Short mmCIF file of C-alpha atoms in Angstrom, two decimals:
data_model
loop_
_atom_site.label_atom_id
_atom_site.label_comp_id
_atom_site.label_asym_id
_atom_site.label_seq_id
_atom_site.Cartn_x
_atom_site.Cartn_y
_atom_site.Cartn_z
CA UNK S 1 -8.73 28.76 7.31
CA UNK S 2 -11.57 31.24 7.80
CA UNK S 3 -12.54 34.43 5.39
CA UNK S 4 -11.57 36.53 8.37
CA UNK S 5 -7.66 35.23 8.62
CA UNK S 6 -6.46 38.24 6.58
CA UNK S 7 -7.79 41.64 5.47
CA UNK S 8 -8.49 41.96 1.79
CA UNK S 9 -6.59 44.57 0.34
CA UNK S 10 -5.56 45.63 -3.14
CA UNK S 11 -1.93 45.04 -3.11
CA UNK S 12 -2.19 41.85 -4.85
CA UNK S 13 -3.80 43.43 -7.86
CA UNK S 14 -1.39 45.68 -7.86
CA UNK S 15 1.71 44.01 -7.50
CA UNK S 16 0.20 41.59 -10.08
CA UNK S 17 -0.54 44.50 -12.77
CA UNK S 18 2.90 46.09 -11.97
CA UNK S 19 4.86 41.94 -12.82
CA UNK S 20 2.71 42.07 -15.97
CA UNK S 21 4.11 45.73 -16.89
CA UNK S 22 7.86 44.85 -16.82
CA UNK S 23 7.41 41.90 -18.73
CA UNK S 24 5.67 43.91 -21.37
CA UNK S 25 8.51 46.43 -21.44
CA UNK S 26 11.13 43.38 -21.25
CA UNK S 27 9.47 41.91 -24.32
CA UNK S 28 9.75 45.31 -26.16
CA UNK S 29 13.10 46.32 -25.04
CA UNK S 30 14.45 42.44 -26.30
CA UNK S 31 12.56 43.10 -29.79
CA UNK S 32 14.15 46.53 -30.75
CA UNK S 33 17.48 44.70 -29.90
CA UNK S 34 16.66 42.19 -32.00
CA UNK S 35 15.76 44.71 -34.98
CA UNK S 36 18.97 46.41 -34.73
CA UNK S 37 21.62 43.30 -34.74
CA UNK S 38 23.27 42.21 -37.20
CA UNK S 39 21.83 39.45 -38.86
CA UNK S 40 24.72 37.13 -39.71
CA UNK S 41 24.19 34.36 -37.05
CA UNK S 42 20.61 33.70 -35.77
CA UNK S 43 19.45 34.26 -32.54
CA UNK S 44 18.93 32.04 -29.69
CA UNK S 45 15.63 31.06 -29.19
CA UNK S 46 13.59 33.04 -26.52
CA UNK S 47 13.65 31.64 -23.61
CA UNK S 48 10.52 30.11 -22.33
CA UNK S 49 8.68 32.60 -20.04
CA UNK S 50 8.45 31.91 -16.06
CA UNK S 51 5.01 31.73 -14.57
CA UNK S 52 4.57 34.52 -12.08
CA UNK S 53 4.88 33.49 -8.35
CA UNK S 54 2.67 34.85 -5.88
CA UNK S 55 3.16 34.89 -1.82
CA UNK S 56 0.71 37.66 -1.15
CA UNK S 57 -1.39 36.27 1.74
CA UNK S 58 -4.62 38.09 0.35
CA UNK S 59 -4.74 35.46 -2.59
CA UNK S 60 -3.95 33.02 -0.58
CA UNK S 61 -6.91 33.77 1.56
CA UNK S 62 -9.12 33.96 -1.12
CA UNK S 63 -8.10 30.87 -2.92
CA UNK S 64 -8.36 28.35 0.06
CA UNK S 65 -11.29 30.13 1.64
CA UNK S 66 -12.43 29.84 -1.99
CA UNK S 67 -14.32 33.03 -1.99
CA UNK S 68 -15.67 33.29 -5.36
CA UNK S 69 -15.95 37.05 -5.07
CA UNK S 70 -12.36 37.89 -4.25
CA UNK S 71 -10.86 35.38 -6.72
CA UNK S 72 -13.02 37.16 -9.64
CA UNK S 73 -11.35 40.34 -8.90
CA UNK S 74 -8.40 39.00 -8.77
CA UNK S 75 -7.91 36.53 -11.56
CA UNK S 76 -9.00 38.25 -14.38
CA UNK S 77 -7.09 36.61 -17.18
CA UNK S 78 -4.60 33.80 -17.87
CA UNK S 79 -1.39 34.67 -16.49
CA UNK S 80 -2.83 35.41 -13.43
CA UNK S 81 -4.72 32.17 -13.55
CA UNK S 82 -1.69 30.12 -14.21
CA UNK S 83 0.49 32.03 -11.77
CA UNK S 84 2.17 29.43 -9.15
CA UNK S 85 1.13 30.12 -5.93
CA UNK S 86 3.65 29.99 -3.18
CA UNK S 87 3.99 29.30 0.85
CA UNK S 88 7.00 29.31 2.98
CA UNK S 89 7.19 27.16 5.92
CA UNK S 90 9.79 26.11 8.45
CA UNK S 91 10.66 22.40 8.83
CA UNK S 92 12.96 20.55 11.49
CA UNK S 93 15.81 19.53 9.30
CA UNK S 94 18.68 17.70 10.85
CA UNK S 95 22.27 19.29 10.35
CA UNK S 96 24.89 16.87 10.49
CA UNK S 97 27.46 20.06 10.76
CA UNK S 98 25.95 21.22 13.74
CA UNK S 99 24.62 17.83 15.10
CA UNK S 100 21.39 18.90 15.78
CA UNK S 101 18.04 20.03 14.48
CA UNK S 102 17.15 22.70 13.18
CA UNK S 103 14.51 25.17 11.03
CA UNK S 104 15.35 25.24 7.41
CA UNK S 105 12.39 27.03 5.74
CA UNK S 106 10.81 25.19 2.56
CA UNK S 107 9.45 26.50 -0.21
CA UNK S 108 6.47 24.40 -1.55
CA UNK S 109 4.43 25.68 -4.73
CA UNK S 110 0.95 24.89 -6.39
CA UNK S 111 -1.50 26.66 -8.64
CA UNK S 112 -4.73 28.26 -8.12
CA UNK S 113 -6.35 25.29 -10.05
CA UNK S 114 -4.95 23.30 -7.42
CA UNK S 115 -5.93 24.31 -4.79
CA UNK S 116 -9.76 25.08 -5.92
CA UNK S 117 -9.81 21.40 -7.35
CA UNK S 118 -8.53 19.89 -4.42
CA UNK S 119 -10.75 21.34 -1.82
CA UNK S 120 -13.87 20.92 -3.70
CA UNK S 121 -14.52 24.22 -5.00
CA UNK S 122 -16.37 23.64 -8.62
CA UNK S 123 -17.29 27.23 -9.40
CA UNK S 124 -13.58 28.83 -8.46
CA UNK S 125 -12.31 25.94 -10.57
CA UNK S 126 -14.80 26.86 -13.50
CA UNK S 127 -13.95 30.59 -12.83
CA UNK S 128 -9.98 29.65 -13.62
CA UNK S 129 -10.85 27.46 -16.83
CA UNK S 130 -12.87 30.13 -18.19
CA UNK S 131 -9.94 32.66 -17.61
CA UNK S 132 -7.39 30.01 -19.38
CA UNK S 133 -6.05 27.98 -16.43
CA UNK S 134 -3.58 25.27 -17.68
CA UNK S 135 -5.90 22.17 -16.85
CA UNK S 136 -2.96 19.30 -17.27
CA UNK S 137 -0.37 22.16 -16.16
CA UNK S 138 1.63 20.15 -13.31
CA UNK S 139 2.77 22.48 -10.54
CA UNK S 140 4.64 21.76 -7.24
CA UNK S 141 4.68 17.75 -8.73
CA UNK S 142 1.27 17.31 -9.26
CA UNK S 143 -1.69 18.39 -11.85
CA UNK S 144 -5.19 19.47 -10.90
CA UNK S 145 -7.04 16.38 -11.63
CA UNK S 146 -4.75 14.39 -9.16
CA UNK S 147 -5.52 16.39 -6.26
CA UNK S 148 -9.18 16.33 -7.22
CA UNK S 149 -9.07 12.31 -7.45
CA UNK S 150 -6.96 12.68 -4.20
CA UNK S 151 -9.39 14.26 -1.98
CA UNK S 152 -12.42 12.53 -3.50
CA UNK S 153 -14.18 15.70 -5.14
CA UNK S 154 -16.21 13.99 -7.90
CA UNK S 155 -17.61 17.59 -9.00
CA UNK S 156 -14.23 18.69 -9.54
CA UNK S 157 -12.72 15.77 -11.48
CA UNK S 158 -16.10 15.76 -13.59
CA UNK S 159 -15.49 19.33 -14.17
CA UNK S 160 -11.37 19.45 -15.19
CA UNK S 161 -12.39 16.07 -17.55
CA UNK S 162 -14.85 18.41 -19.57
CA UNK S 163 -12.31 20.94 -19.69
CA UNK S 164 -10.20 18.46 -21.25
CA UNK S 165 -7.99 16.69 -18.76
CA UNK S 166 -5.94 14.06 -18.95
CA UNK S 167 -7.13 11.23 -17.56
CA UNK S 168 -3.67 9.82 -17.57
CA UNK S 169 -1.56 12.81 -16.33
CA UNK S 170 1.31 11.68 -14.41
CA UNK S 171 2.41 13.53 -11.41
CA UNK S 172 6.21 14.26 -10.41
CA UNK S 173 5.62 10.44 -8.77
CA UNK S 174 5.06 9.23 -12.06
CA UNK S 175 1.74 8.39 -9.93
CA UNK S 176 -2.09 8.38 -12.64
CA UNK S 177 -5.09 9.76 -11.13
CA UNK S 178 -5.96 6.51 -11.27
CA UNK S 179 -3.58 5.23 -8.67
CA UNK S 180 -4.41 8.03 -6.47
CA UNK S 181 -7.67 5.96 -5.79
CA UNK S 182 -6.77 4.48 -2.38
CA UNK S 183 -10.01 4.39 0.01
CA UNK S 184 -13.43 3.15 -0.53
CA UNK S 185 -14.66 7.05 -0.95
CA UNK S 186 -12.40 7.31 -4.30
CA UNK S 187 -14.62 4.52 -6.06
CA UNK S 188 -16.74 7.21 -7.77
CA UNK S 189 -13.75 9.18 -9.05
CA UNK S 190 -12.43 5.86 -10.10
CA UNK S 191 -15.33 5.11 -12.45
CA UNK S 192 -15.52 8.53 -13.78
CA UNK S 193 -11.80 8.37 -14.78
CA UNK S 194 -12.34 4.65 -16.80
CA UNK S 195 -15.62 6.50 -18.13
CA UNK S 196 -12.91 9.19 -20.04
CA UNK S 197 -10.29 6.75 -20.94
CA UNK S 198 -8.48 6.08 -18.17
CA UNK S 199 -5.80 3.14 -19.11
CA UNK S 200 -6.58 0.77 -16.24
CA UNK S 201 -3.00 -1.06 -16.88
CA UNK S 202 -0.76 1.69 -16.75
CA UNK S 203 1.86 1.04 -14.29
CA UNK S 204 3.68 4.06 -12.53
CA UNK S 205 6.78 5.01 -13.73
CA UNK S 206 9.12 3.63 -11.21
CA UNK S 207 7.78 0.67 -9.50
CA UNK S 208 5.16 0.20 -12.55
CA UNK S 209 2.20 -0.48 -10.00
CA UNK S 210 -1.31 -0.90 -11.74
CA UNK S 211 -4.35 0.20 -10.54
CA UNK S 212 -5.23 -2.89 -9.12
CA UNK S 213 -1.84 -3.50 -7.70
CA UNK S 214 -2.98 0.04 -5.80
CA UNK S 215 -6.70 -1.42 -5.08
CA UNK S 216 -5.36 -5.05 -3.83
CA UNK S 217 -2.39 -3.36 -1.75
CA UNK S 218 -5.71 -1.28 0.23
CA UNK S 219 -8.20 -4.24 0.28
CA UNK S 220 -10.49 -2.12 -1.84
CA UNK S 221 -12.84 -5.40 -3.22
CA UNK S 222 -14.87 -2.63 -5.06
CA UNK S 223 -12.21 -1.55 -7.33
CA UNK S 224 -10.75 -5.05 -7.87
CA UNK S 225 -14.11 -5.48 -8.96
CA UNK S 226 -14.01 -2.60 -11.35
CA UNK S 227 -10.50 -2.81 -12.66
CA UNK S 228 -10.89 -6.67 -13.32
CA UNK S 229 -14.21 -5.43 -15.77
CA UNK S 230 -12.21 -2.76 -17.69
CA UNK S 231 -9.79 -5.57 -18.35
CA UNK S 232 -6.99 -5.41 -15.68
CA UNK S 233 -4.65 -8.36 -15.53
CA UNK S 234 -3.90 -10.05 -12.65
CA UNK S 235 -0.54 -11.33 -14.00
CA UNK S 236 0.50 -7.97 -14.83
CA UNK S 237 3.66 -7.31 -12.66
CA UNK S 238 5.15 -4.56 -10.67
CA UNK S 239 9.03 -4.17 -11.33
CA UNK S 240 10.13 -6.27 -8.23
CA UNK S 241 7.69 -8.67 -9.99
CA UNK S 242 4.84 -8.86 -7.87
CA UNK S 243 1.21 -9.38 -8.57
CA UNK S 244 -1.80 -7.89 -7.58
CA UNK S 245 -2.34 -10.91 -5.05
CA UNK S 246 1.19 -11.13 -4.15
CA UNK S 247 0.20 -6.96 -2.96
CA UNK S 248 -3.40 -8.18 -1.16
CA UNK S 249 -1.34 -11.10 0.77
CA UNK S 250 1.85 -8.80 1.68
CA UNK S 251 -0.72 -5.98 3.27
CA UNK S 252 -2.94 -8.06 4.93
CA UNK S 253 -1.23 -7.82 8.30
CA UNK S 254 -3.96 -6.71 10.56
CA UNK S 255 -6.78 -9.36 11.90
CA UNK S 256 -9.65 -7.16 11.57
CA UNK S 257 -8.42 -6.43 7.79
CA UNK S 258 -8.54 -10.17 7.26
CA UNK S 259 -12.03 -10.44 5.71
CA UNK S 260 -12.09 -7.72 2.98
CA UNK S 261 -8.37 -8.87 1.69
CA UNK S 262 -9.83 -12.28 1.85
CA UNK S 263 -12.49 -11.41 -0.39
CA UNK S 264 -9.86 -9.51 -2.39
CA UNK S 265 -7.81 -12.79 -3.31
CA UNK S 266 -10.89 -14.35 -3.86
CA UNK S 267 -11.63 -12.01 -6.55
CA UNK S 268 -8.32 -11.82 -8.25
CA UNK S 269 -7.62 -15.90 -7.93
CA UNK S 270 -11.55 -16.38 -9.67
CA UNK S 271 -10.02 -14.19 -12.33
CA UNK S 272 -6.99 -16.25 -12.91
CA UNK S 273 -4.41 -14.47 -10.24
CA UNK S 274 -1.23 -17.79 -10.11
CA UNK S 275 -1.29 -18.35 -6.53
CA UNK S 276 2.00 -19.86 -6.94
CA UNK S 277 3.55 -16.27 -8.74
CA UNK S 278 6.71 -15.46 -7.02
CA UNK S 279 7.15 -11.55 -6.42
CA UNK S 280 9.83 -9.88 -4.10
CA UNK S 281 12.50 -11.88 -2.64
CA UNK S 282 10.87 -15.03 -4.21
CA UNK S 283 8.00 -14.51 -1.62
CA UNK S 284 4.79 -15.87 -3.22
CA UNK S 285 1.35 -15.04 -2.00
CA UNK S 286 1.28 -17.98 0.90
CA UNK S 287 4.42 -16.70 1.84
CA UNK S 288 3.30 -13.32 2.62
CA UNK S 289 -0.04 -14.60 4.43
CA UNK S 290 2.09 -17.36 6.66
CA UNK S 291 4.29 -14.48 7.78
CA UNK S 292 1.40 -12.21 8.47
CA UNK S 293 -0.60 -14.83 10.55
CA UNK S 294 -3.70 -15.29 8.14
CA UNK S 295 -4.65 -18.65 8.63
CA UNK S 296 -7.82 -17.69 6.24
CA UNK S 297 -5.83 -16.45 3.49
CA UNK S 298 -3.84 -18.93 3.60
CA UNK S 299 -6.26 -21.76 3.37
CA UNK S 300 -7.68 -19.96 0.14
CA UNK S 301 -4.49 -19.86 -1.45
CA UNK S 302 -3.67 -23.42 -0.60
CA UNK S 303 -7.46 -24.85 -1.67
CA UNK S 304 -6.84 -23.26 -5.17
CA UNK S 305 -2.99 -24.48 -5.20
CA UNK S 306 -0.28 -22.82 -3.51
CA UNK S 307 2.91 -24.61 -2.85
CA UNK S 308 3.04 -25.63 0.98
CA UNK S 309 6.66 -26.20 0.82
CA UNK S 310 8.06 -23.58 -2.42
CA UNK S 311 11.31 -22.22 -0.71
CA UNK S 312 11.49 -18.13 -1.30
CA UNK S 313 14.54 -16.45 -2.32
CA UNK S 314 16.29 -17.05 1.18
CA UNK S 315 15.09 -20.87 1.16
CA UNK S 316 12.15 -20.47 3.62
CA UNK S 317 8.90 -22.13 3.10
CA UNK S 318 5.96 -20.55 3.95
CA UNK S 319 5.97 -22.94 7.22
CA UNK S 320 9.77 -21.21 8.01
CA UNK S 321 7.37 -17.60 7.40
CA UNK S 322 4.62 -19.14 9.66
CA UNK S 323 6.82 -19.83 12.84
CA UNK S 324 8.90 -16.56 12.30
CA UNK S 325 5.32 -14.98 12.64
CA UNK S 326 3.99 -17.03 15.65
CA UNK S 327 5.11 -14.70 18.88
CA UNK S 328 3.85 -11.33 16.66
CA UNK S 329 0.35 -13.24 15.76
CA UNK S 330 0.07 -15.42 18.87
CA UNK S 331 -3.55 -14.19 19.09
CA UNK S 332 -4.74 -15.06 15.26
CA UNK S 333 -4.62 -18.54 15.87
CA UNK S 334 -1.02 -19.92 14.78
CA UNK S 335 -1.59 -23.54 15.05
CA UNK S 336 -4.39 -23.56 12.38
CA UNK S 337 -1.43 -22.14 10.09
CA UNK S 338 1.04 -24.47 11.20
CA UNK S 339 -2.01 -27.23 10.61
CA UNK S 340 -3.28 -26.42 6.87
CA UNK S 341 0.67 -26.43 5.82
CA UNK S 342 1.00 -29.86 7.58
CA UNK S 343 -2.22 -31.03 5.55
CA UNK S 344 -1.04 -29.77 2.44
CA UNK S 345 2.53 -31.24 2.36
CA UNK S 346 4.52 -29.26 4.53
CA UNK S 347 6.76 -31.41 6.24
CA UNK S 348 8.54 -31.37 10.03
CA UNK S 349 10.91 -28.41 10.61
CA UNK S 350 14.03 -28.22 11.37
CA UNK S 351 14.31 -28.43 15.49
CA UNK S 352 16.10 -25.26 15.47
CA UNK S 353 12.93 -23.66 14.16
CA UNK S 354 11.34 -25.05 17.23
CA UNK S 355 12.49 -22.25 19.46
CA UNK S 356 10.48 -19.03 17.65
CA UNK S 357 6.82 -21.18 18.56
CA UNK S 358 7.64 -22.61 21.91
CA UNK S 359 5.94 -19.44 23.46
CA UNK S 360 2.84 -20.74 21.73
CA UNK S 361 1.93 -23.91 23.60
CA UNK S 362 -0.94 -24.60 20.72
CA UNK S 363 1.64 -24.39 17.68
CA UNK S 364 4.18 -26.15 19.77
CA UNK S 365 1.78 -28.90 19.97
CA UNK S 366 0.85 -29.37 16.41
CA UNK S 367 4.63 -29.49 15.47
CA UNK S 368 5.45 -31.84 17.80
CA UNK S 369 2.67 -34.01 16.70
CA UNK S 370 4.18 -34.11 13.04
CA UNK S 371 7.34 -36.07 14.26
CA UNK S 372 7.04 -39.62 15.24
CA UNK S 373 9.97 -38.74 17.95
CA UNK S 374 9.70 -35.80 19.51
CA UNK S 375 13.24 -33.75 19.33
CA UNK S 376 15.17 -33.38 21.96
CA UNK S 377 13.82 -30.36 24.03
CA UNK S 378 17.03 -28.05 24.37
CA UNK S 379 16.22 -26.58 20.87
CA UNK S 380 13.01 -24.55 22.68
CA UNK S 381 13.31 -25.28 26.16
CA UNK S 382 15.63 -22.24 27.56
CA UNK S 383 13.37 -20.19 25.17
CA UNK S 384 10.23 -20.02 27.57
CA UNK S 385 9.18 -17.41 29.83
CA UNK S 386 9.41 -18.84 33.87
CA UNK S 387 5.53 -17.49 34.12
CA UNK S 388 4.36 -19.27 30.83
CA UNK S 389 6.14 -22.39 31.95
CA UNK S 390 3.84 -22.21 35.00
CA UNK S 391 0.99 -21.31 33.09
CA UNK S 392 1.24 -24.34 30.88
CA UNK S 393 2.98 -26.60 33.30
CA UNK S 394 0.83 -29.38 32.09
CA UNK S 395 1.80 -29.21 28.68
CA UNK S 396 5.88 -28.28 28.75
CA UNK S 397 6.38 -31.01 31.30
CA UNK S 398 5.00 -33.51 28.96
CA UNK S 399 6.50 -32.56 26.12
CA UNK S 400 10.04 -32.19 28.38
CA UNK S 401 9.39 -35.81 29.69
CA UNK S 402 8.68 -37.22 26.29
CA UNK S 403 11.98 -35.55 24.31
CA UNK S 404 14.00 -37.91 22.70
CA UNK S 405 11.54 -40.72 23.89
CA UNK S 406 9.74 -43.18 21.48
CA UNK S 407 5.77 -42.43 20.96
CA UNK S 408 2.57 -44.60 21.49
CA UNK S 409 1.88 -46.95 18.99
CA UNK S 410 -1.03 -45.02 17.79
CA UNK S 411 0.64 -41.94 17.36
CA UNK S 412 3.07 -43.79 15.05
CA UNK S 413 0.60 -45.25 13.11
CA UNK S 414 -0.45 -41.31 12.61
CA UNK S 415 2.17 -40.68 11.05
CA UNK S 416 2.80 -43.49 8.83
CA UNK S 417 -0.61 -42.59 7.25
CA UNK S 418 0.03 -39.21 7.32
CA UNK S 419 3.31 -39.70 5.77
CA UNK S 420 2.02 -41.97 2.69
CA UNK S 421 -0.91 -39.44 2.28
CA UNK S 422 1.23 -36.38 2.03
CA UNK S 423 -0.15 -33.05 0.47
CA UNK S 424 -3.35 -35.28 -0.06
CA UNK S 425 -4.15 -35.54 4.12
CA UNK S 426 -6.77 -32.32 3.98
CA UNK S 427 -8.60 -34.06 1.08
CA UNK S 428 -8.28 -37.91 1.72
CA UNK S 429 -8.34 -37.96 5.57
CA UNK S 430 -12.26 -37.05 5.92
CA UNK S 431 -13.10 -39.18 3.41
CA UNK S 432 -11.30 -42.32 5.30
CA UNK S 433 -13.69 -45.53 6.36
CA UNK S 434 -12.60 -45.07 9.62
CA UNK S 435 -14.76 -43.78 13.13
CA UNK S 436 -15.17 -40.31 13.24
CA UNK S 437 -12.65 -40.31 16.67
CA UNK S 438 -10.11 -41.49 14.64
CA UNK S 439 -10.39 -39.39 11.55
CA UNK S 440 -10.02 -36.47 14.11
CA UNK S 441 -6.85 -37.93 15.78
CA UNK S 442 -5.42 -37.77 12.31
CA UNK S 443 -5.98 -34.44 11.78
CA UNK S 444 -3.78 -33.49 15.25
CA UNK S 445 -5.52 -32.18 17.20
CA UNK S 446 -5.19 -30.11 20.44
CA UNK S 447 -5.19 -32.06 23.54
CA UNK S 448 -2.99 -29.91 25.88
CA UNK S 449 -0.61 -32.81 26.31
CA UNK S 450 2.24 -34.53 24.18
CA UNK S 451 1.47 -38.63 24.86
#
């Protein structure tokens, strides 16, 4: 908003100077009353005294133009400092009466502090302390310090901490400034606010998230860094039960997020995260990387001892999560999934699962590989598009012609050694006396055909 969006006048002063005179007379007029009753039963206590509100555009101006000038003239002692400032705006709301939408203005309120805080404006900040501005004083649901943390402005935070601010000051949220810091900008603030004693483990007041539940949710490796050296606990859990890693797994969804919340888990596991700690719905951490198509992630949690075949809440393994995720994350290589739960002990699905990876002729492959008869083909078959069929004509007409028929020799031999090496096969195969060629044709690979 620029300096020029209103006029400066002096009606706020005065409307401000004429509030402060009828609650001087108000005071007086309530303690001659009190003088002259009777003094038989005591009196109620006072009630406590309501900030002033202010809507006057002028201070509004001056406040988020933060014109030092103007806000001198204007707050000039503390209850103007700690008035709450105001704004009115109109929201589509819908109304079931009328079965439409409609304006509804809202009312949403803040202070002075606030607002000079938020948007980085150290010497209208200072100007407000000095003049008695509640530092910790939590308007509109949130104090000072958050929206400093919020919007990065180190100055700011510095400055409200000397003042005295909390460094644990919950919000309306029941949110610490500390969880507030959710980018890689915020790692600053996020020192600063251990420096002065902020309690890395405090958990918000619903959902009791930690800091580093916050940090590993964002793939923020700096601050899992940081939290882990103020003493953070990885086994501290949220209350649907969840650990930091169970947060970094469940949000890693995109593929070009997949390195930083790798590096994330590899943090938290190296400082003792269970990879095997069941949060929400029973999912544990492979869980949430089969279903989000993060062959790396999951390889990490299965090298360092994740459960291939731990049924969640629902009774899905993380192979069940793998092949509900295979049409969504076709493009992040689903077969090396399907593979590294095969290697670790993850047995053949049910052929009913069959049907949500036939679009995939690569994880369709490795599956079929893992039975030593391949299931009949009307599981999947109806399930694939006309042009993918033709695409892959090579492929789907194999595995059609070989449904319900016995396998090669070799292939069986496959799987009896696969079968008496179990969740041993990503360890034990490459170390087998055998020819290279062979070691490879026990680790299934892709050939483009079913034989």
């Amino acid at each position: 908003m620029s300096q020029e969006t209103f006029a400066f006048t002096s009606s706020a002063l005065r409307s401000l100077r004429l509030q402060r005179e009828l609650l001087e007379l108000e005071e007086r007029r309530r303690a001659l009353a009190r003088q002259s009753a009777p003094r038989r039963y005591p009196l109620p206590p006072a009630p406590a005294r309501r900030p002033p509100r202010c809507r006057d555009p002028a201070v509004h101006n001056a406040l988020y133009t933060g014109d030092l000038l103007r806000i001198k003239s204007i707050f000039k002692d503390e209850s103007a400092a700690n008035l709450v400032v105001e704004t009115v705006s109109e929201e589509l709301v819908w109304s079931p009466e009328l079965g439409l939408w409609v304006l509804s203005p809202r009312t949403k309120q803040t202070s002075p502090l606030r607002i000079a805080a938020g948007r980085g404006y150290g010497d209208c900040a200072r100007h407000l302390l000095l003049q008695g501005a509640e530092v910790d004083a939590v308007v509109g649901g949130r104090a000072a310090l958050h929206d400093s943390v919020a919007g990065g402005r180190l100055d700011c935070a510095r400055l409200l901490l000397a003042f005295g601010a909390d460094p644990n000051v919950l919000c309306e949220e029941g949110l610490a400034p500390l969880h507030l810091c959710t980018d890689p900008e915020s790692l600053p603030c996020a020192e600063l606010l251990l420096a002065h004693g902020a309690r890395v483990n405090l958990g918000t007041r619903e959902r009791r998230l930690t800091a580093l539940h916050v940090a590993a949710r964002h793939g923020l490796e700096a601050h899992v860094e940081l939290y882990l050296r103020h003493g953070a606990e990885p086994a501290r859990r949220s209350r649907e039960g969840e650990t930091a890693l169970n947060a970094a797994c469940a949000a890693a969804e995109r593929p070009e997020d997949a390195e930083r919340y790798c590096r994330v888990a590899e943090r938290l596991l190296a400082a003792g995260a269970d990879p095997r700690a069941a949060g929400r719905k029973d999912h544990t951490p492979l869980h949430n990387a089969c279903g989000n198509g993060q062959p790396r992630l999951a390889r990490l949690l299965l090298r360092h001892g994740a459960a291939a075949a731990a049924p969640n809440g629902a009774g899905y393994t993380p192979m069940d999560c793998a092949l509900h995720a295979v049409d969504e994350y076709r493009h992040q290589h689903p077969e090396r999934t399907i593979a590294l739960l095969l290697d670790h002990g993850a047995g053949p699905v049910n052929p009913k699962m069959l049907k949500f990876c036939c679009r995939c002729p690569r994880a369709l492959e490795v599956l079929l590989n893992a039975y030593d008869r391949v299931p009949p083909a009307e599981a999947w078959a109806e399930d694939v598009p006309p042009e993918l069929w033709q695409e892959h004509e090579a492929f789907y007409t194999s595995a059609l012609r070989m449904a319900a028929q016995p396998r090669r020799l070799q292939h069986l031999a496959r799987c009896a050694v696969r079968r008496h090496l179990g969740a041993r096969c990503h360890a034990a195969i490459p170390k087998l006396a055998l020819p290279p060629a062979l070691r490879r044709y026990l680790q299934l690979p892709l050939e483009g055909l079913i034989r």
